[in-house]
XYZ file of N, CA and C in Angstrom:
450
model
N -61.202 -95.406 161.379
C -61.345 -93.978 161.437
C -62.949 -94.046 160.543
N -63.728 -93.227 160.783
C -64.380 -93.146 160.102
C -64.451 -91.777 159.771
N -65.296 -91.557 157.730
C -64.690 -90.661 157.047
C -64.991 -89.088 157.838
N -66.011 -88.897 159.189
C -66.936 -87.876 159.392
C -65.067 -87.334 160.432
N -65.181 -88.240 161.670
C -64.167 -88.342 161.763
C -62.716 -87.672 161.595
N -62.350 -88.008 160.091
C -60.656 -87.229 159.895
C -61.668 -85.943 158.779
N -63.223 -86.129 159.061
C -62.859 -84.025 158.394
C -63.009 -83.466 159.887
N -63.417 -84.255 160.932
C -63.305 -83.462 161.555
C -61.972 -82.995 162.476
N -60.892 -83.762 162.722
C -59.893 -83.917 162.311
C -59.340 -82.942 162.042
N -59.759 -82.911 160.219
C -58.923 -82.209 159.623
C -59.657 -80.173 160.003
N -60.847 -79.965 160.564
C -61.352 -79.253 160.691
C -60.451 -78.161 161.875
N -60.983 -79.517 163.396
C -59.755 -78.964 164.308
C -58.340 -78.248 163.985
N -57.984 -78.941 163.425
C -56.819 -78.909 163.138
C -55.793 -77.706 162.446
N -56.885 -77.242 161.176
C -57.210 -75.626 160.939
C -57.693 -74.820 161.613
N -58.245 -75.205 162.394
C -58.983 -74.067 163.521
C -59.500 -74.682 164.956
N -58.641 -75.003 165.811
C -59.498 -75.738 166.933
C -60.099 -74.788 167.933
N -59.933 -73.295 167.679
C -60.432 -72.525 168.475
C -62.342 -72.201 168.383
N -62.874 -72.478 166.667
C -64.257 -72.309 166.095
C -64.274 -72.826 167.347
N -65.594 -72.366 167.757
C -66.989 -72.593 168.606
C -67.419 -74.398 168.451
N -67.921 -74.853 168.827
C -68.151 -76.159 168.569
C -69.324 -76.511 167.937
N -70.720 -75.393 168.112
C -71.966 -75.224 167.362
C -71.403 -74.675 166.093
N -69.823 -74.439 165.718
C -70.013 -73.622 163.948
C -68.976 -75.391 163.737
N -68.361 -75.608 164.041
C -67.674 -76.619 163.513
C -69.144 -78.123 163.885
N -69.988 -78.029 164.320
C -70.508 -79.356 164.112
C -71.490 -78.977 163.300
N -71.586 -77.666 162.631
C -72.410 -77.084 161.691
C -71.945 -77.347 160.473
N -70.363 -77.417 159.630
C -69.465 -77.309 159.169
C -69.817 -78.651 158.496
N -69.814 -79.481 159.447
C -69.863 -81.374 159.202
C -70.958 -81.720 158.705
N -71.490 -81.047 159.530
C -73.472 -82.169 159.420
C -73.769 -82.715 160.942
N -73.261 -82.236 161.505
C -73.487 -83.068 163.140
C -74.361 -82.321 163.867
N -74.796 -82.857 164.920
C -75.585 -82.253 165.763
C -74.255 -81.951 167.103
N -74.518 -80.973 167.927
C -74.158 -80.388 168.871
C -72.968 -81.352 169.631
N -73.942 -82.592 170.364
C -73.437 -83.523 170.923
C -72.794 -83.933 170.227
N -73.304 -85.026 168.822
C -72.416 -85.683 168.052
C -71.005 -85.709 167.825
N -70.233 -83.834 167.550
C -69.655 -83.930 167.178
C -68.277 -83.627 168.713
N -69.080 -83.036 170.173
C -68.531 -83.526 171.088
C -68.297 -84.602 171.407
N -69.233 -85.935 171.522
C -68.902 -86.997 171.104
C -68.008 -87.524 170.767
N -68.163 -87.459 169.436
C -66.523 -88.089 168.821
C -65.278 -86.920 168.876
N -65.011 -86.000 169.595
C -63.660 -85.037 170.144
C -63.640 -85.846 171.143
N -64.749 -86.228 171.804
C -63.856 -86.864 173.074
C -63.832 -88.263 172.601
N -63.980 -88.804 172.158
C -63.852 -90.557 171.671
C -62.344 -90.229 171.286
N -62.456 -89.533 169.824
C -60.328 -88.654 169.922
C -59.785 -88.301 170.672
N -60.451 -87.742 171.574
C -59.039 -87.620 172.646
C -59.126 -89.089 173.473
N -59.756 -89.847 173.717
C -59.820 -91.102 174.521
C -58.469 -91.729 174.028
N -58.860 -92.274 173.006
C -58.289 -92.466 172.344
C -56.989 -92.136 171.808
N -56.559 -90.988 171.393
C -55.176 -90.309 171.793
C -54.375 -89.857 170.838
N -56.264 -90.272 170.143
C -55.665 -89.342 169.048
C -54.996 -87.399 168.408
N -56.388 -87.185 169.442
C -55.860 -85.801 169.882
C -55.598 -86.266 171.227
N -53.672 -84.891 171.223
C -53.278 -85.125 172.119
C -53.096 -84.030 173.456
N -53.685 -82.891 172.161
C -53.839 -81.370 173.293
C -54.306 -80.771 172.637
N -54.238 -79.650 172.092
C -54.138 -78.015 172.010
C -53.857 -76.962 171.959
N -53.171 -76.730 171.181
C -52.535 -75.130 171.329
C -52.069 -74.240 171.123
N -51.795 -73.160 170.677
C -51.921 -71.727 170.098
C -51.014 -72.494 168.926
N -50.699 -71.408 167.133
C -49.319 -71.747 166.334
C -49.024 -69.621 166.928
N -47.812 -70.107 167.603
C -47.180 -68.745 166.956
C -46.261 -68.310 166.097
N -45.863 -67.051 165.878
C -44.741 -66.536 164.794
C -42.942 -66.719 165.716
N -42.763 -67.360 165.134
C -41.197 -66.966 165.556
C -41.012 -65.149 166.110
N -41.075 -65.146 164.525
C -40.194 -63.481 164.610
C -40.865 -62.308 165.258
N -42.206 -62.726 165.592
C -42.808 -61.561 166.431
C -42.515 -61.692 167.535
N -41.796 -62.717 168.518
C -41.420 -63.053 169.688
C -40.298 -63.198 170.011
N -39.253 -62.186 169.363
C -37.882 -62.588 168.739
C -37.223 -63.649 169.221
N -37.571 -64.558 167.623
C -36.947 -65.551 167.322
C -36.582 -65.889 166.083
N -35.830 -65.748 165.508
C -34.834 -65.156 164.113
C -34.244 -66.171 163.645
N -33.770 -67.617 164.243
C -32.235 -68.110 163.629
C -32.984 -69.728 163.915
N -33.275 -70.221 163.245
C -33.346 -71.642 163.310
C -32.170 -72.501 163.222
N -32.017 -73.398 163.425
C -30.832 -74.512 163.701
C -30.893 -75.720 163.445
N -30.575 -76.665 162.898
C -30.194 -77.805 162.646
C -29.198 -78.499 162.815
N -29.122 -79.692 164.193
C -27.848 -79.668 165.038
C -27.822 -81.318 164.879
N -26.933 -82.342 163.499
C -27.063 -83.076 164.020
C -25.824 -83.462 165.063
N -26.207 -85.002 165.868
C -25.698 -84.821 166.909
C -24.768 -86.435 166.123
N -23.064 -86.616 166.956
C -23.430 -88.555 167.440
C -23.033 -88.269 168.271
N -23.181 -89.194 168.432
C -22.851 -89.680 170.417
C -21.640 -90.960 169.739
N -20.803 -90.820 170.781
C -19.853 -91.629 171.061
C -19.683 -92.883 171.589
N -21.517 -93.200 172.144
C -21.635 -95.026 172.357
C -22.529 -94.362 171.917
N -23.347 -95.607 171.265
C -25.432 -95.987 171.113
C -25.350 -96.968 171.608
N -25.045 -96.791 173.213
C -25.475 -97.398 174.547
C -27.039 -97.153 174.817
N -27.934 -98.253 175.215
C -29.242 -97.684 176.122
C -29.250 -96.060 177.334
N -27.830 -97.157 177.901
C -28.027 -95.689 178.414
C -27.366 -94.624 178.334
N -26.421 -94.912 177.097
C -25.908 -93.213 176.529
C -27.257 -92.795 176.488
N -27.997 -93.366 175.209
C -29.041 -92.586 174.214
C -30.228 -92.006 175.970
N -30.458 -92.726 176.167
C -31.467 -92.492 178.030
C -30.732 -91.463 178.230
N -29.661 -90.836 178.646
C -28.948 -89.625 179.117
C -28.944 -88.532 177.991
N -28.763 -88.529 177.236
C -28.634 -87.477 175.950
C -30.323 -87.229 176.610
N -31.061 -88.503 175.840
C -32.788 -88.509 175.701
C -33.020 -86.799 176.955
N -32.835 -88.143 178.243
C -32.956 -86.665 179.289
C -32.629 -85.614 179.108
N -31.297 -85.243 179.019
C -30.688 -83.697 178.647
C -31.785 -83.220 177.662
N -31.545 -83.069 176.527
C -32.582 -82.752 175.337
C -33.791 -82.336 176.169
N -34.473 -82.843 176.184
C -35.943 -83.249 176.575
C -36.022 -81.480 177.490
N -34.969 -81.707 178.641
C -35.062 -79.639 179.716
C -35.032 -78.320 178.885
N -34.289 -79.035 177.268
C -34.377 -77.290 177.204
C -35.533 -76.868 176.177
N -35.856 -75.396 176.272
C -37.065 -75.168 175.726
C -36.794 -74.897 174.558
N -35.552 -74.720 173.682
C -34.986 -74.290 172.963
C -34.895 -74.632 172.002
N -35.251 -76.511 172.158
C -34.611 -77.552 171.223
C -36.407 -77.806 171.087
N -36.542 -77.654 170.097
C -38.302 -77.947 169.955
C -38.365 -79.279 169.237
N -37.303 -80.011 168.720
C -37.347 -80.742 167.992
C -36.446 -81.485 167.966
N -36.378 -83.005 168.450
C -35.078 -83.934 168.234
C -35.528 -85.187 167.980
N -34.721 -85.828 167.020
C -35.394 -87.196 166.092
C -33.711 -87.980 166.166
N -34.516 -89.680 166.822
C -33.073 -90.720 166.514
C -33.083 -90.656 164.741
N -32.263 -90.621 164.935
C -32.154 -91.389 162.356
C -31.329 -92.059 162.622
N -31.925 -92.486 161.402
C -30.641 -93.170 160.774
C -29.788 -92.908 159.639
N -28.790 -93.218 159.294
C -27.948 -92.486 159.069
C -26.492 -92.230 159.059
N -25.629 -91.320 158.853
C -24.670 -90.580 159.956
C -24.698 -89.777 161.226
N -25.691 -89.272 161.423
C -26.048 -88.597 163.244
C -26.509 -89.634 163.255
N -26.562 -89.583 164.588
C -27.278 -90.658 165.923
C -28.834 -89.518 165.746
N -28.520 -87.973 166.107
C -29.899 -87.135 166.162
C -29.378 -86.316 165.593
N -30.751 -85.629 165.351
C -31.323 -84.326 164.720
C -31.903 -83.447 165.705
N -31.961 -81.852 166.254
C -31.859 -80.959 166.707
C -32.695 -79.890 165.463
N -33.662 -79.694 166.168
C -34.288 -78.264 165.734
C -34.373 -77.460 166.994
N -33.341 -76.316 166.811
C -32.791 -75.172 167.511
C -33.566 -74.042 167.149
N -34.683 -72.955 167.939
C -34.943 -71.709 168.096
C -33.874 -70.742 168.736
N -33.615 -70.013 168.370
C -32.239 -69.248 169.067
C -32.220 -67.096 168.549
N -33.097 -66.511 169.488
C -32.861 -65.173 168.620
C -32.253 -64.566 167.545
N -30.748 -64.737 167.893
C -30.047 -64.396 166.848
C -28.914 -65.549 166.748
N -27.830 -65.411 166.142
C -26.348 -66.191 166.225
C -25.869 -66.000 167.155
N -25.517 -65.380 167.481
C -24.741 -65.175 168.972
C -25.503 -65.368 170.093
N -26.945 -65.498 170.038
C -26.951 -66.668 170.998
C -27.289 -68.025 170.918
N -27.245 -68.242 170.356
C -27.081 -69.901 169.653
C -24.988 -70.359 169.788
N -24.760 -69.089 169.462
C -23.373 -68.838 169.787
C -23.520 -69.828 171.368
N -24.084 -68.810 171.830
C -23.793 -68.974 173.864
C -24.723 -70.324 173.768
N -26.018 -70.739 173.204
C -26.655 -72.074 173.524
C -25.941 -73.500 173.328
N -24.498 -73.686 172.244
C -23.692 -74.145 172.044
C -22.958 -74.175 172.773
N -22.657 -72.996 173.193
C -21.383 -73.219 174.342
C -21.312 -73.560 175.247
N -22.118 -73.200 175.787
C -23.174 -73.727 177.002
C -23.822 -74.619 177.529
N -24.514 -75.457 176.454
C -25.258 -76.209 176.357
C -25.221 -77.523 175.590
N -25.454 -77.667 174.450
C -24.572 -78.372 173.222
C -22.899 -79.407 173.897
N -22.469 -78.319 174.013
C -21.679 -79.397 174.453
C -21.250 -79.271 175.650
N -22.688 -79.845 176.360
C -22.091 -80.719 177.742
C -22.989 -81.237 178.138
N -23.840 -81.656 176.605
C -24.297 -82.216 176.522
C -24.105 -83.846 176.873
N -24.407 -84.989 177.222
C -23.982 -86.260 178.048
C -23.557 -87.165 176.853
N -22.312 -87.722 176.813
C -22.601 -88.633 175.280
C -22.222 -88.134 173.630
N -21.917 -86.407 173.772
C -22.188 -85.841 172.335
C -20.164 -86.505 172.052
N -20.135 -87.351 171.139
C -18.752 -87.523 170.306
C -18.551 -85.787 168.954
N -19.356 -85.243 168.380
C -19.730 -84.538 167.493
C -20.853 -84.100 166.886
N -20.894 -82.844 166.598
C -21.985 -82.061 166.237
C -22.229 -81.019 165.297
N -23.197 -80.447 164.296
C -22.768 -80.422 163.136
C -23.791 -79.421 162.651
N -23.236 -77.633 162.431
C -24.790 -77.190 162.518
C -25.043 -76.194 161.798
N -26.523 -76.755 161.526
C -27.272 -75.586 159.521
C -27.729 -75.192 160.241
N -27.821 -74.068 159.300
C -29.146 -72.836 159.800
C -29.772 -72.337 158.319
N -31.692 -72.587 159.012
C -31.730 -72.264 158.005
C -31.877 -70.316 157.024
N -32.020 -70.568 156.078
C -31.894 -68.926 155.416
C -33.417 -68.665 155.249
N -34.172 -69.633 154.303
C -35.546 -69.487 154.330
C -36.356 -70.539 154.748
N -37.858 -70.836 155.144
C -38.944 -71.557 156.020
C -39.188 -71.437 154.842
N -39.346 -72.435 153.345
C -40.046 -72.723 152.747
C -41.616 -73.938 152.879
N -41.480 -74.782 154.235
C -42.706 -75.208 154.170
C -42.677 -75.235 155.679
N -43.873 -74.999 156.212
C -43.372 -75.075 157.940
C -45.604 -75.870 158.107
N -45.659 -76.983 158.499
C -46.749 -77.101 158.468
C -47.183 -78.263 160.501
N -47.872 -77.727 160.521
C -48.573 -78.819 161.604
C -49.774 -79.660 161.581
N -50.226 -79.860 160.691
C -51.248 -80.804 160.317
C -50.544 -81.860 159.387
N -51.592 -83.002 160.135
C -51.296 -83.736 159.719
C -52.439 -84.122 158.897
N -52.126 -85.277 157.558
C -53.098 -85.702 156.828
C -54.234 -86.294 157.228
N -55.012 -86.002 157.227
C -56.239 -86.977 158.124
C -57.319 -87.751 157.449
């Protein structure tokens, strides 16, 4: 990947809503060259989409929970069943297969502790193959970055 492509990725991650003309000007490219580079990065799967970043507090999500999940079995079938079920629940923002003590860690948002309690009771406790769960709650987000170093 060229230095220009890396600069383009940094600029797009900072503000992908900026007009193509401004982006090209910032990078010292023609508009058509900038457009071609973006399309090539999309076709290579490096750029996978464009999203608006939202402030969860401003639309009612003030609780962030990290839930460690241990499965009763680490068989392929058990893991696939768990992963498929987790993929269906919108308030689970992330699910990572881990090394160490827990099999998975989930990042979950909820409006408040009462809502999380309902999620825990009605959804998390019903996930297939779960033998134990341990929840921790964020009291302060020190760093939240959605941009990758380019």
